[in-house]
Amino acid sequence: MNTENQKKIAAEKATESVQSGMVVGLGTGSTVYYALLKLGAMVRAGLDIVGVPTSAGTEKIATAQQIPLVTLATHPSIDLTIDGADEVDAHLNLIKGGGAALVREKIIANASEKILIVVDESKISRVLGTTFPLPVEIVQFGWEATQTEVNRICGKSTLRVASTQDGRQNPLITDNGNYILDCHLDGIPAPQEIELQLNNIPGVVENGIFVNRADKIIIGTPSGIRYME
Ligand code: 5RP
């Protein structure tokens, strides 16, 4: 089974936990995309849910799928969130933010009763921070000074850029109007400490380390689905 099919079976398996009446957190990314398609089909067939999207991109896809959307203002408590991850360790710690949605993803994770993470097998890692750079969202003001402080903890980081239609490279701007630094680490043996240290730097909005958040990892593998919980 190729990677795309691994993502699809994991995401579709997660939707089996969604029941009518639920407030569902809708994650971001190419794996969650398959869950959005499936949930859309379920809603059109009568499933009665509301969703809280973690990004403008997800909001657009969910709207096209006719999934009714609400906000945390009216629905501050989420029954179940389905989200992806960029890296997962054996303790269910995650690196997220490859899709630049880490701030809203962490807010929604924090409001969620239960979190299912859907990934393909390539995301599983022995030590967090060895296969994917750690995203850190920072405000634009004084970002170079913030980067210097981030580098004291992470060693080296790069400002994430996005290509314009005419091929120029500009800093990527998140849904919240911020920049992202990608930190290149040789591993994060103490993720909770690094999460707190980074968030203590003035100018840092949030970072992509998610500790003690996931209830279950649903992994699509070449031979089918396996779980970590
Ligand atoms: C977005 C995320 C995504 O969940 C993560 O990047 C995984 O995406 P994909 O399923 O496309 O690999 O954290 O901020």
Tab-separated table of N, CA and C in Angstrom, residues 48-216:
chain	number	residue	atom	x	y	z
A	48	ASP	N	-25.257	13.908	12.341
A	48	ASP	CA	-25.562	15.235	12.874
A	48	ASP	C	-24.410	15.696	13.784
A	49	ILE	N	-23.424	16.374	13.182
A	49	ILE	CA	-22.283	16.883	13.957
A	49	ILE	C	-22.048	18.343	13.617
A	50	VAL	N	-21.243	19.001	14.475
A	50	VAL	CA	-20.692	20.303	14.092
A	50	VAL	C	-19.178	20.193	14.219
A	51	GLY	N	-18.468	20.938	13.386
A	51	GLY	CA	-17.005	20.873	13.388
A	51	GLY	C	-16.390	22.209	13.767
A	52	VAL	N	-15.207	22.128	14.391
A	52	VAL	CA	-14.423	23.335	14.683
A	52	VAL	C	-13.106	23.198	13.919
A	53	PRO	N	-12.895	23.996	12.873
A	53	PRO	CA	-11.692	23.829	12.042
A	53	PRO	C	-10.450	24.429	12.687
A	54	THR	N	-9.292	23.806	12.395
A	54	THR	CA	-8.027	24.281	12.964
A	54	THR	C	-7.272	25.219	12.023
A	55	SER	N	-7.829	25.488	10.848
A	55	SER	CA	-7.136	26.379	9.904
A	55	SER	C	-8.125	26.890	8.871
A	56	ALA	N	-7.710	27.954	8.194
A	56	ALA	CA	-8.538	28.486	7.113
A	56	ALA	C	-8.681	27.441	6.006
A	57	GLY	N	-7.604	26.687	5.764
A	57	GLY	CA	-7.642	25.649	4.728
A	57	GLY	C	-8.675	24.586	5.050
A	58	THR	N	-8.669	24.130	6.285
A	58	THR	CA	-9.643	23.108	6.699
A	58	THR	C	-11.056	23.668	6.670
A	59	GLU	N	-11.204	24.927	7.057
A	59	GLU	CA	-12.528	25.561	7.021
A	59	GLU	C	-13.090	25.510	5.591
A	60	LYS	N	-12.213	25.788	4.620
A	60	LYS	CA	-12.647	25.805	3.225
A	60	LYS	C	-13.082	24.404	2.755
A	61	ILE	N	-12.256	23.404	3.098
A	61	ILE	CA	-12.579	22.028	2.663
A	61	ILE	C	-13.867	21.556	3.346
A	62	ALA	N	-13.975	21.817	4.655
A	62	ALA	CA	-15.153	21.359	5.408
A	62	ALA	C	-16.421	22.034	4.894
A	63	THR	N	-16.315	23.301	4.560
A	63	THR	CA	-17.479	24.022	4.020
A	63	THR	C	-17.906	23.395	2.691
A	64	ALA	N	-16.923	23.103	1.844
A	64	ALA	CA	-17.246	22.474	0.559
A	64	ALA	C	-17.889	21.105	0.772
A	65	GLN	N	-17.517	20.451	1.862
A	65	GLN	CA	-18.081	19.132	2.167
A	65	GLN	C	-19.418	19.213	2.905
A	66	GLN	N	-19.877	20.423	3.150
A	66	GLN	CA	-21.158	20.671	3.839
A	66	GLN	C	-21.159	20.206	5.292
A	67	ILE	N	-19.991	20.241	5.914
A	67	ILE	CA	-19.917	19.950	7.355
A	67	ILE	C	-20.247	21.254	8.087
A	68	PRO	N	-21.289	21.280	8.938
A	68	PRO	CA	-21.628	22.519	9.641
A	68	PRO	C	-20.493	22.922	10.589
A	69	LEU	N	-20.117	24.196	10.540
A	69	LEU	CA	-18.981	24.654	11.347
A	69	LEU	C	-19.428	25.616	12.435
A	70	VAL	N	-18.754	25.532	13.580
A	70	VAL	CA	-19.010	26.433	14.708
A	70	VAL	C	-17.651	26.909	15.219
A	71	THR	N	-17.668	27.760	16.236
A	71	THR	CA	-16.403	28.243	16.814
A	71	THR	C	-16.344	27.874	18.293
A	72	LEU	N	-15.165	28.083	18.867
A	72	LEU	CA	-15.004	27.821	20.302
A	72	LEU	C	-15.831	28.800	21.132
A	73	ALA	N	-16.230	29.930	20.536
A	73	ALA	CA	-17.029	30.909	21.284
A	73	ALA	C	-18.365	30.301	21.701
A	74	THR	N	-18.970	29.568	20.780
A	74	THR	CA	-20.273	28.962	21.095
A	74	THR	C	-20.133	27.510	21.564
A	75	HIS	N	-19.023	26.864	21.195
A	75	HIS	CA	-18.810	25.449	21.538
A	75	HIS	C	-17.400	25.287	22.139
A	76	PRO	N	-17.224	25.722	23.385
A	76	PRO	CA	-15.878	25.725	23.973
A	76	PRO	C	-15.343	24.328	24.310
A	77	SER	N	-16.228	23.331	24.281
A	77	SER	CA	-15.796	21.978	24.631
A	77	SER	C	-15.992	21.046	23.433
A	78	ILE	N	-14.892	20.404	23.026
A	78	ILE	CA	-14.912	19.554	21.834
A	78	ILE	C	-14.891	18.085	22.272
A	79	ASP	N	-15.791	17.288	21.704
A	79	ASP	CA	-15.870	15.871	22.107
A	79	ASP	C	-14.693	15.065	21.564
A	80	LEU	N	-14.383	15.279	20.296
A	80	LEU	CA	-13.365	14.452	19.637
A	80	LEU	C	-12.672	15.277	18.561
A	81	THR	N	-11.340	15.220	18.565
A	81	THR	CA	-10.590	15.885	17.492
A	81	THR	C	-9.838	14.836	16.689
A	82	ILE	N	-9.871	14.993	15.378
A	82	ILE	CA	-9.063	14.157	14.478
A	82	ILE	C	-8.026	15.072	13.844
A	83	ASP	N	-6.745	14.771	14.076
A	83	ASP	CA	-5.696	15.632	13.532
A	83	ASP	C	-4.524	14.771	13.053
A	84	GLY	N	-3.648	15.375	12.298
A	84	GLY	CA	-2.456	14.681	11.818
A	84	GLY	C	-1.251	15.028	12.683
A	85	ALA	N	-0.076	14.563	12.249
A	85	ALA	CA	1.169	14.908	12.946
A	85	ALA	C	2.327	14.734	11.969
A	86	ASP	N	3.406	15.424	12.270
A	86	ASP	CA	4.607	15.307	11.432
A	86	ASP	C	5.575	14.275	11.987
A	87	GLU	N	5.544	14.071	13.288
A	87	GLU	CA	6.423	13.089	13.925
A	87	GLU	C	5.742	12.608	15.208
A	88	VAL	N	5.856	11.317	15.484
A	88	VAL	CA	5.224	10.721	16.665
A	88	VAL	C	6.244	9.816	17.343
A	89	ASP	N	6.459	9.980	18.662
A	89	ASP	CA	7.381	9.058	19.348
A	89	ASP	C	6.607	7.975	20.108
A	90	ALA	N	7.340	7.085	20.750
A	90	ALA	CA	6.720	5.925	21.396
A	90	ALA	C	5.846	6.325	22.583
A	91	HIS	N	6.045	7.539	23.112
A	91	HIS	CA	5.227	8.017	24.243
A	91	HIS	C	4.024	8.836	23.779
A	92	LEU	N	3.750	8.819	22.463
A	92	LEU	CA	2.641	9.567	21.863
A	92	LEU	C	2.866	11.080	21.905
A	93	ASN	N	4.134	11.485	22.098
A	93	ASN	CA	4.457	12.901	21.933
A	93	ASN	C	4.538	13.199	20.443
A	94	LEU	N	4.186	14.436	20.096
A	94	LEU	CA	4.082	14.780	18.679
A	94	LEU	C	4.891	16.030	18.334
A	95	ILE	N	5.323	16.087	17.068
A	95	ILE	CA	5.670	17.370	16.460
A	95	ILE	C	4.598	17.655	15.431
A	96	LYS	N	4.032	18.875	15.521
A	96	LYS	CA	3.017	19.315	14.574
A	96	LYS	C	3.379	20.706	14.063
A	97	GLY	N	2.713	21.100	12.981
A	97	GLY	CA	2.937	22.449	12.459
A	97	GLY	C	3.540	22.483	11.078
A	98	GLY	N	3.722	21.287	10.486
A	98	GLY	CA	4.219	21.253	9.109
A	98	GLY	C	3.285	21.997	8.171
A	99	GLY	N	2.007	22.018	8.523
A	99	GLY	CA	1.012	22.743	7.729
A	99	GLY	C	0.744	24.133	8.263
A	100	ALA	N	1.594	24.601	9.185
A	100	ALA	CA	1.551	25.973	9.720
A	100	ALA	C	0.303	26.269	10.555
A	101	ALA	N	-0.357	25.214	11.058
A	101	ALA	CA	-1.608	25.441	11.807
A	101	ALA	C	-1.446	25.147	13.296
A	102	LEU	N	-0.201	25.112	13.789
A	102	LEU	CA	0.042	24.580	15.129
A	102	LEU	C	-0.637	25.353	16.246
A	103	VAL	N	-0.797	26.664	16.106
A	103	VAL	CA	-1.400	27.451	17.198
A	103	VAL	C	-2.863	27.043	17.384
A	104	ARG	N	-3.612	27.074	16.288
A	104	ARG	CA	-5.031	26.718	16.394
A	104	ARG	C	-5.190	25.241	16.739
A	105	GLU	N	-4.256	24.421	16.224
A	105	GLU	CA	-4.327	22.986	16.556
A	105	GLU	C	-4.119	22.765	18.056
A	106	LYS	N	-3.219	23.537	18.653
A	106	LYS	CA	-2.986	23.309	20.093
A	106	LYS	C	-4.139	23.856	20.923
A	107	ILE	N	-4.720	24.977	20.494
A	107	ILE	CA	-5.884	25.522	21.216
A	107	ILE	C	-7.033	24.512	21.163
A	108	ILE	N	-7.244	23.941	20.006
A	108	ILE	CA	-8.352	22.990	19.849
A	108	ILE	C	-8.027	21.673	20.575
A	109	ALA	N	-6.764	21.270	20.538
A	109	ALA	CA	-6.374	20.073	21.300
A	109	ALA	C	-6.662	20.277	22.788
A	110	ASN	N	-6.360	21.471	23.269
A	110	ASN	CA	-6.551	21.777	24.680
A	110	ASN	C	-8.025	21.749	25.083
A	111	ALA	N	-8.897	22.008	24.116
A	111	ALA	CA	-10.339	22.052	24.402
A	111	ALA	C	-11.007	20.694	24.144
A	112	SER	N	-10.194	19.681	23.775
A	112	SER	CA	-10.774	18.412	23.326
A	112	SER	C	-10.776	17.347	24.413
A	113	GLU	N	-11.887	16.661	24.490
A	113	GLU	CA	-12.030	15.523	25.414
A	113	GLU	C	-11.150	14.362	24.956
A	114	LYS	N	-11.117	14.127	23.647
A	114	LYS	CA	-10.379	12.984	23.096
A	114	LYS	C	-9.718	13.403	21.783
A	115	ILE	N	-8.473	12.928	21.579
A	115	ILE	CA	-7.749	13.296	20.351
A	115	ILE	C	-7.239	12.042	19.649
A	116	LEU	N	-7.645	11.886	18.404
A	116	LEU	CA	-7.131	10.803	17.561
A	116	LEU	C	-6.161	11.419	16.558
A	117	ILE	N	-4.964	10.850	16.479
A	117	ILE	CA	-3.956	11.341	15.531
A	117	ILE	C	-3.842	10.325	14.400
A	118	VAL	N	-3.947	10.822	13.184
A	118	VAL	CA	-3.906	9.931	12.016
A	118	VAL	C	-2.630	10.201	11.209
A	119	VAL	N	-1.872	9.128	10.971
A	119	VAL	CA	-0.583	9.274	10.278
A	119	VAL	C	-0.315	8.051	9.397
A	120	ASP	N	0.611	8.223	8.454
A	120	ASP	CA	1.168	7.049	7.774
A	120	ASP	C	2.411	6.623	8.536
A	121	GLU	N	2.930	5.472	8.171
A	121	GLU	CA	3.995	4.852	8.979
A	121	GLU	C	5.274	5.698	9.038
A	122	SER	N	5.520	6.529	8.027
A	122	SER	CA	6.768	7.306	7.977
A	122	SER	C	6.871	8.314	9.118
A	123	LYS	N	5.759	8.597	9.805
A	123	LYS	CA	5.768	9.622	10.866
A	123	LYS	C	6.257	9.075	12.214
A	124	ILE	N	6.371	7.754	12.316
A	124	ILE	CA	6.763	7.166	13.605
A	124	ILE	C	8.278	7.269	13.769
A	125	SER	N	8.694	7.744	14.963
A	125	SER	CA	10.109	8.047	15.177
A	125	SER	C	10.549	7.557	16.558
A	126	ARG	N	11.817	7.186	16.657
A	126	ARG	CA	12.316	6.690	17.950
A	126	ARG	C	12.516	7.856	18.921
A	127	VAL	N	13.135	8.925	18.432
A	127	VAL	CA	13.355	10.111	19.268
A	127	VAL	C	12.750	11.322	18.558
A	128	LEU	N	11.855	12.022	19.272
A	128	LEU	CA	11.192	13.204	18.688
A	128	LEU	C	12.229	14.224	18.241
A	129	GLY	N	12.000	14.834	17.091
A	129	GLY	CA	12.903	15.884	16.617
A	129	GLY	C	14.045	15.378	15.767
A	130	THR	N	14.023	14.097	15.422
A	130	THR	CA	15.099	13.563	14.590
A	130	THR	C	14.701	13.434	13.122
A	131	THR	N	13.389	13.446	12.848
A	131	THR	CA	12.981	13.283	11.443
A	131	THR	C	12.271	14.506	10.891
A	132	PHE	N	11.887	15.445	11.760
A	132	PHE	CA	11.145	16.621	11.259
A	132	PHE	C	11.563	17.855	12.047
A	133	PRO	N	11.812	18.986	11.367
A	133	PRO	CA	12.165	20.202	12.111
A	133	PRO	C	10.995	20.686	12.976
A	134	LEU	N	11.327	21.267	14.110
A	134	LEU	CA	10.295	21.725	15.041
A	134	LEU	C	9.811	23.127	14.663
A	135	PRO	N	8.527	23.294	14.310
A	135	PRO	CA	8.011	24.619	13.977
A	135	PRO	C	7.735	25.450	15.236
A	136	VAL	N	8.117	26.712	15.163
A	136	VAL	CA	7.839	27.653	16.255
A	136	VAL	C	7.189	28.883	15.630
A	137	GLU	N	5.959	29.197	16.043
A	137	GLU	CA	5.284	30.383	15.486
A	137	GLU	C	5.676	31.606	16.303
A	138	ILE	N	6.097	32.670	15.593
A	138	ILE	CA	6.573	33.886	16.276
A	138	ILE	C	5.896	35.116	15.662
A	139	VAL	N	5.767	36.173	16.456
A	139	VAL	CA	5.186	37.393	15.897
A	139	VAL	C	6.212	38.043	14.965
A	140	GLN	N	5.706	38.852	14.016
A	140	GLN	CA	6.612	39.462	13.026
A	140	GLN	C	7.515	40.514	13.668
A	141	PHE	N	6.969	41.270	14.623
A	141	PHE	CA	7.756	42.344	15.217
A	141	PHE	C	9.023	41.784	15.875
A	142	GLY	N	10.144	42.311	15.487
A	142	GLY	CA	11.421	41.930	16.112
A	142	GLY	C	11.786	40.471	15.943
A	143	TRP	N	11.363	39.886	14.816
A	143	TRP	CA	11.490	38.421	14.698
A	143	TRP	C	12.948	37.959	14.744
A	144	GLU	N	13.870	38.828	14.282
A	144	GLU	CA	15.281	38.405	14.275
A	144	GLU	C	15.783	38.212	15.716
A	145	ALA	N	15.331	39.110	16.610
A	145	ALA	CA	15.719	38.987	18.022
A	145	ALA	C	15.101	37.732	18.641
A	146	THR	N	13.855	37.465	18.255
A	146	THR	CA	13.200	36.249	18.770
A	146	THR	C	13.945	35.007	18.276
A	147	GLN	N	14.368	35.041	17.005
A	147	GLN	CA	15.099	33.889	16.455
A	147	GLN	C	16.398	33.649	17.224
A	148	THR	N	17.091	34.745	17.582
A	148	THR	CA	18.343	34.585	18.342
A	148	THR	C	18.079	33.834	19.655
A	149	GLU	N	16.973	34.202	20.315
A	149	GLU	CA	16.631	33.530	21.587
A	149	GLU	C	16.223	32.073	21.346
A	150	VAL	N	15.453	31.850	20.280
A	150	VAL	CA	15.037	30.474	19.951
A	150	VAL	C	16.278	29.620	19.673
A	151	ASN	N	17.251	30.206	18.964
A	151	ASN	CA	18.457	29.451	18.615
A	151	ASN	C	19.293	29.080	19.840
A	152	ARG	N	19.174	29.876	20.911
A	152	ARG	CA	19.889	29.514	22.150
A	152	ARG	C	19.401	28.167	22.668
A	153	ILE	N	18.138	27.856	22.404
A	153	ILE	CA	17.561	26.586	22.873
A	153	ILE	C	17.692	25.502	21.800
A	154	CYS	N	17.462	25.898	20.552
A	154	CYS	CA	17.358	24.895	19.475
A	154	CYS	C	18.631	24.747	18.641
A	155	GLY	N	19.550	25.684	18.775
A	155	GLY	CA	20.771	25.589	17.969
A	155	GLY	C	20.645	26.356	16.671
A	156	LYS	N	19.797	25.852	15.776
A	156	LYS	CA	19.709	26.486	14.456
A	156	LYS	C	18.260	26.457	13.974
A	157	SER	N	17.829	27.575	13.403
A	157	SER	CA	16.470	27.605	12.846
A	157	SER	C	16.465	28.397	11.547
A	158	THR	N	15.452	28.133	10.730
A	158	THR	CA	15.297	28.898	9.481
A	158	THR	C	13.887	29.463	9.431
A	159	LEU	N	13.780	30.665	8.853
A	159	LEU	CA	12.467	31.291	8.668
A	159	LEU	C	11.760	30.572	7.521
A	160	ARG	N	10.526	30.112	7.791
A	160	ARG	CA	9.807	29.393	6.730
A	160	ARG	C	9.362	30.378	5.644
A	161	VAL	N	9.572	29.991	4.396
A	161	VAL	CA	9.180	30.864	3.287
A	161	VAL	C	8.118	30.172	2.436
A	162	ALA	N	7.406	30.997	1.676
A	162	ALA	CA	6.411	30.475	0.731
A	162	ALA	C	6.680	31.128	-0.611
A	163	SER	N	6.474	30.401	-1.675
A	163	SER	CA	6.711	30.946	-3.019
A	163	SER	C	5.484	31.704	-3.505
A	164	THR	N	5.727	32.874	-4.095
A	164	THR	CA	4.617	33.614	-4.698
A	164	THR	C	4.368	33.046	-6.099
A	165	GLN	N	3.279	33.496	-6.729
A	165	GLN	CA	2.937	32.967	-8.053
A	165	GLN	C	4.008	33.279	-9.087
A	166	ASP	N	4.719	34.429	-8.901
A	166	ASP	CA	5.773	34.761	-9.872
A	166	ASP	C	7.144	34.227	-9.430
A	167	GLY	N	7.127	33.293	-8.497
A	167	GLY	CA	8.350	32.563	-8.168
A	167	GLY	C	9.226	33.199	-7.099
A	168	ARG	N	8.779	34.337	-6.515
A	168	ARG	CA	9.583	34.930	-5.445
A	168	ARG	C	9.342	34.198	-4.128
A	169	GLN	N	10.298	34.316	-3.218
A	169	GLN	CA	10.167	33.663	-1.917
A	169	GLN	C	9.920	34.729	-0.855
A	170	ASN	N	8.777	34.648	-0.188
A	170	ASN	CA	8.454	35.567	0.902
A	170	ASN	C	8.300	34.770	2.186
A	171	PRO	N	8.456	35.433	3.347
A	171	PRO	CA	8.173	34.700	4.588
A	171	PRO	C	6.740	34.176	4.574
A	172	LEU	N	6.559	32.948	5.005
A	172	LEU	CA	5.200	32.400	5.100
A	172	LEU	C	4.465	33.119	6.235
A	173	ILE	N	3.235	33.509	5.975
A	173	ILE	CA	2.400	34.154	7.002
A	173	ILE	C	1.317	33.151	7.423
A	174	THR	N	1.216	32.893	8.711
A	174	THR	CA	0.220	31.927	9.191
A	174	THR	C	-1.180	32.543	9.180
A	175	ASP	N	-2.177	31.706	9.469
A	175	ASP	CA	-3.562	32.194	9.572
A	175	ASP	C	-3.684	33.273	10.644
A	176	ASN	N	-2.738	33.304	11.566
A	176	ASN	CA	-2.787	34.282	12.663
A	176	ASN	C	-1.932	35.516	12.368
A	177	GLY	N	-1.378	35.590	11.151
A	177	GLY	CA	-0.573	36.753	10.756
A	177	GLY	C	0.855	36.716	11.274
A	178	ASN	N	1.356	35.535	11.624
A	178	ASN	CA	2.705	35.410	12.199
A	178	ASN	C	3.671	34.702	11.254
A	179	TYR	N	4.958	34.662	11.675
A	179	TYR	CA	5.991	33.901	10.961
A	179	TYR	C	6.171	32.529	11.637
A	180	ILE	N	6.896	31.648	10.916
A	180	ILE	CA	7.273	30.356	11.517
A	180	ILE	C	8.774	30.148	11.374
A	181	LEU	N	9.414	29.779	12.480
A	181	LEU	CA	10.802	29.314	12.445
A	181	LEU	C	10.780	27.796	12.474
A	182	ASP	N	11.577	27.160	11.619
A	182	ASP	CA	11.725	25.701	11.680
A	182	ASP	C	13.064	25.397	12.333
A	183	CYS	N	13.008	24.718	13.472
A	183	CYS	CA	14.213	24.462	14.264
A	183	CYS	C	14.787	23.095	13.907
A	184	HIS	N	16.072	23.104	13.573
A	184	HIS	CA	16.723	21.859	13.148
A	184	HIS	C	17.490	21.291	14.330
A	185	LEU	N	16.892	20.297	14.957
A	185	LEU	CA	17.461	19.706	16.168
A	185	LEU	C	17.982	18.306	15.867
A	186	ASP	N	18.820	17.827	16.769
A	186	ASP	CA	19.275	16.434	16.637
A	186	ASP	C	18.489	15.532	17.567
A	187	GLY	N	17.270	15.911	17.894
A	187	GLY	CA	16.467	15.132	18.834
A	187	GLY	C	16.029	16.007	19.995
A	188	ILE	N	14.861	15.657	20.558
A	188	ILE	CA	14.325	16.394	21.709
A	188	ILE	C	14.078	15.369	22.812
A	189	PRO	N	15.111	15.049	23.608
A	189	PRO	CA	14.941	14.001	24.615
A	189	PRO	C	13.965	14.402	25.732
A	190	ALA	N	13.834	15.711	26.005
A	190	ALA	CA	12.904	16.151	27.060
A	190	ALA	C	11.898	17.130	26.440
A	191	PRO	N	10.906	16.622	25.692
A	191	PRO	CA	10.024	17.501	24.934
A	191	PRO	C	9.262	18.518	25.779
A	192	GLN	N	8.792	18.088	26.952
A	192	GLN	CA	7.967	19.011	27.751
A	192	GLN	C	8.783	20.226	28.188
A	193	GLU	N	10.047	19.984	28.568
A	193	GLU	CA	10.913	21.101	28.991
A	193	GLU	C	11.134	22.086	27.854
A	194	ILE	N	11.437	21.533	26.674
A	194	ILE	CA	11.706	22.405	25.515
A	194	ILE	C	10.437	23.162	25.116
A	195	GLU	N	9.285	22.480	25.200
A	195	GLU	CA	8.012	23.152	24.880
A	195	GLU	C	7.836	24.382	25.772
A	196	LEU	N	8.071	24.197	27.065
A	196	LEU	CA	7.865	25.307	28.007
A	196	LEU	C	8.921	26.393	27.821
A	197	GLN	N	10.176	25.986	27.626
A	197	GLN	CA	11.263	26.973	27.460
A	197	GLN	C	11.016	27.859	26.243
A	198	LEU	N	10.617	27.239	25.141
A	198	LEU	CA	10.379	28.025	23.918
A	198	LEU	C	9.229	29.004	24.119
A	199	ASN	N	8.155	28.517	24.759
A	199	ASN	CA	6.983	29.386	24.923
A	199	ASN	C	7.231	30.507	25.926
A	200	ASN	N	8.340	30.439	26.624
A	200	ASN	CA	8.683	31.478	27.606
A	200	ASN	C	9.429	32.651	26.966
A	201	ILE	N	9.797	32.498	25.680
A	201	ILE	CA	10.547	33.567	24.995
A	201	ILE	C	9.566	34.634	24.503
A	202	PRO	N	9.792	35.915	24.838
A	202	PRO	CA	8.929	36.962	24.290
A	202	PRO	C	8.966	36.934	22.762
A	203	GLY	N	7.804	36.958	22.153
A	203	GLY	CA	7.739	36.907	20.685
A	203	GLY	C	7.337	35.536	20.175
A	204	VAL	N	7.540	34.502	20.996
A	204	VAL	CA	7.070	33.165	20.598
A	204	VAL	C	5.586	33.051	20.940
A	205	VAL	N	4.802	32.639	19.952
A	205	VAL	CA	3.365	32.470	20.174
A	205	VAL	C	3.096	31.049	20.671
A	206	GLU	N	3.693	30.081	19.997
A	206	GLU	CA	3.475	28.667	20.345
A	206	GLU	C	4.463	27.830	19.561
A	207	ASN	N	4.713	26.622	20.022
A	207	ASN	CA	5.591	25.725	19.259
A	207	ASN	C	4.887	24.398	19.009
A	208	GLY	N	5.481	23.605	18.128
A	208	GLY	CA	4.805	22.407	17.626
A	208	GLY	C	4.992	21.147	18.443
A	209	ILE	N	5.511	21.278	19.683
A	209	ILE	CA	5.623	20.082	20.536
A	209	ILE	C	4.291	19.862	21.247
A	210	PHE	N	3.733	18.683	21.076
A	210	PHE	CA	2.476	18.317	21.736
A	210	PHE	C	2.782	17.136	22.662
A	211	VAL	N	2.753	17.389	23.964
A	211	VAL	CA	3.050	16.347	24.962
A	211	VAL	C	1.759	16.004	25.707
A	212	ASN	N	1.523	14.713	25.905
A	212	ASN	CA	0.330	14.257	26.650
A	212	ASN	C	-0.972	14.795	26.064
A	213	ARG	N	-1.042	14.851	24.780
A	213	ARG	CA	-2.267	15.366	24.140
A	213	ARG	C	-3.023	14.246	23.426
A	214	ALA	N	-2.294	13.371	22.737
A	214	ALA	CA	-2.949	12.355	21.900
A	214	ALA	C	-3.450	11.193	22.752
A	215	ASP	N	-4.675	10.744	22.498
A	215	ASP	CA	-5.189	9.552	23.173
A	215	ASP	C	-4.853	8.295	22.387
A	216	LYS	N	-4.834	8.422	21.087
A	216	LYS	CA	-4.600	7.244	20.252
A	216	LYS	C	-3.966	7.690	18.933
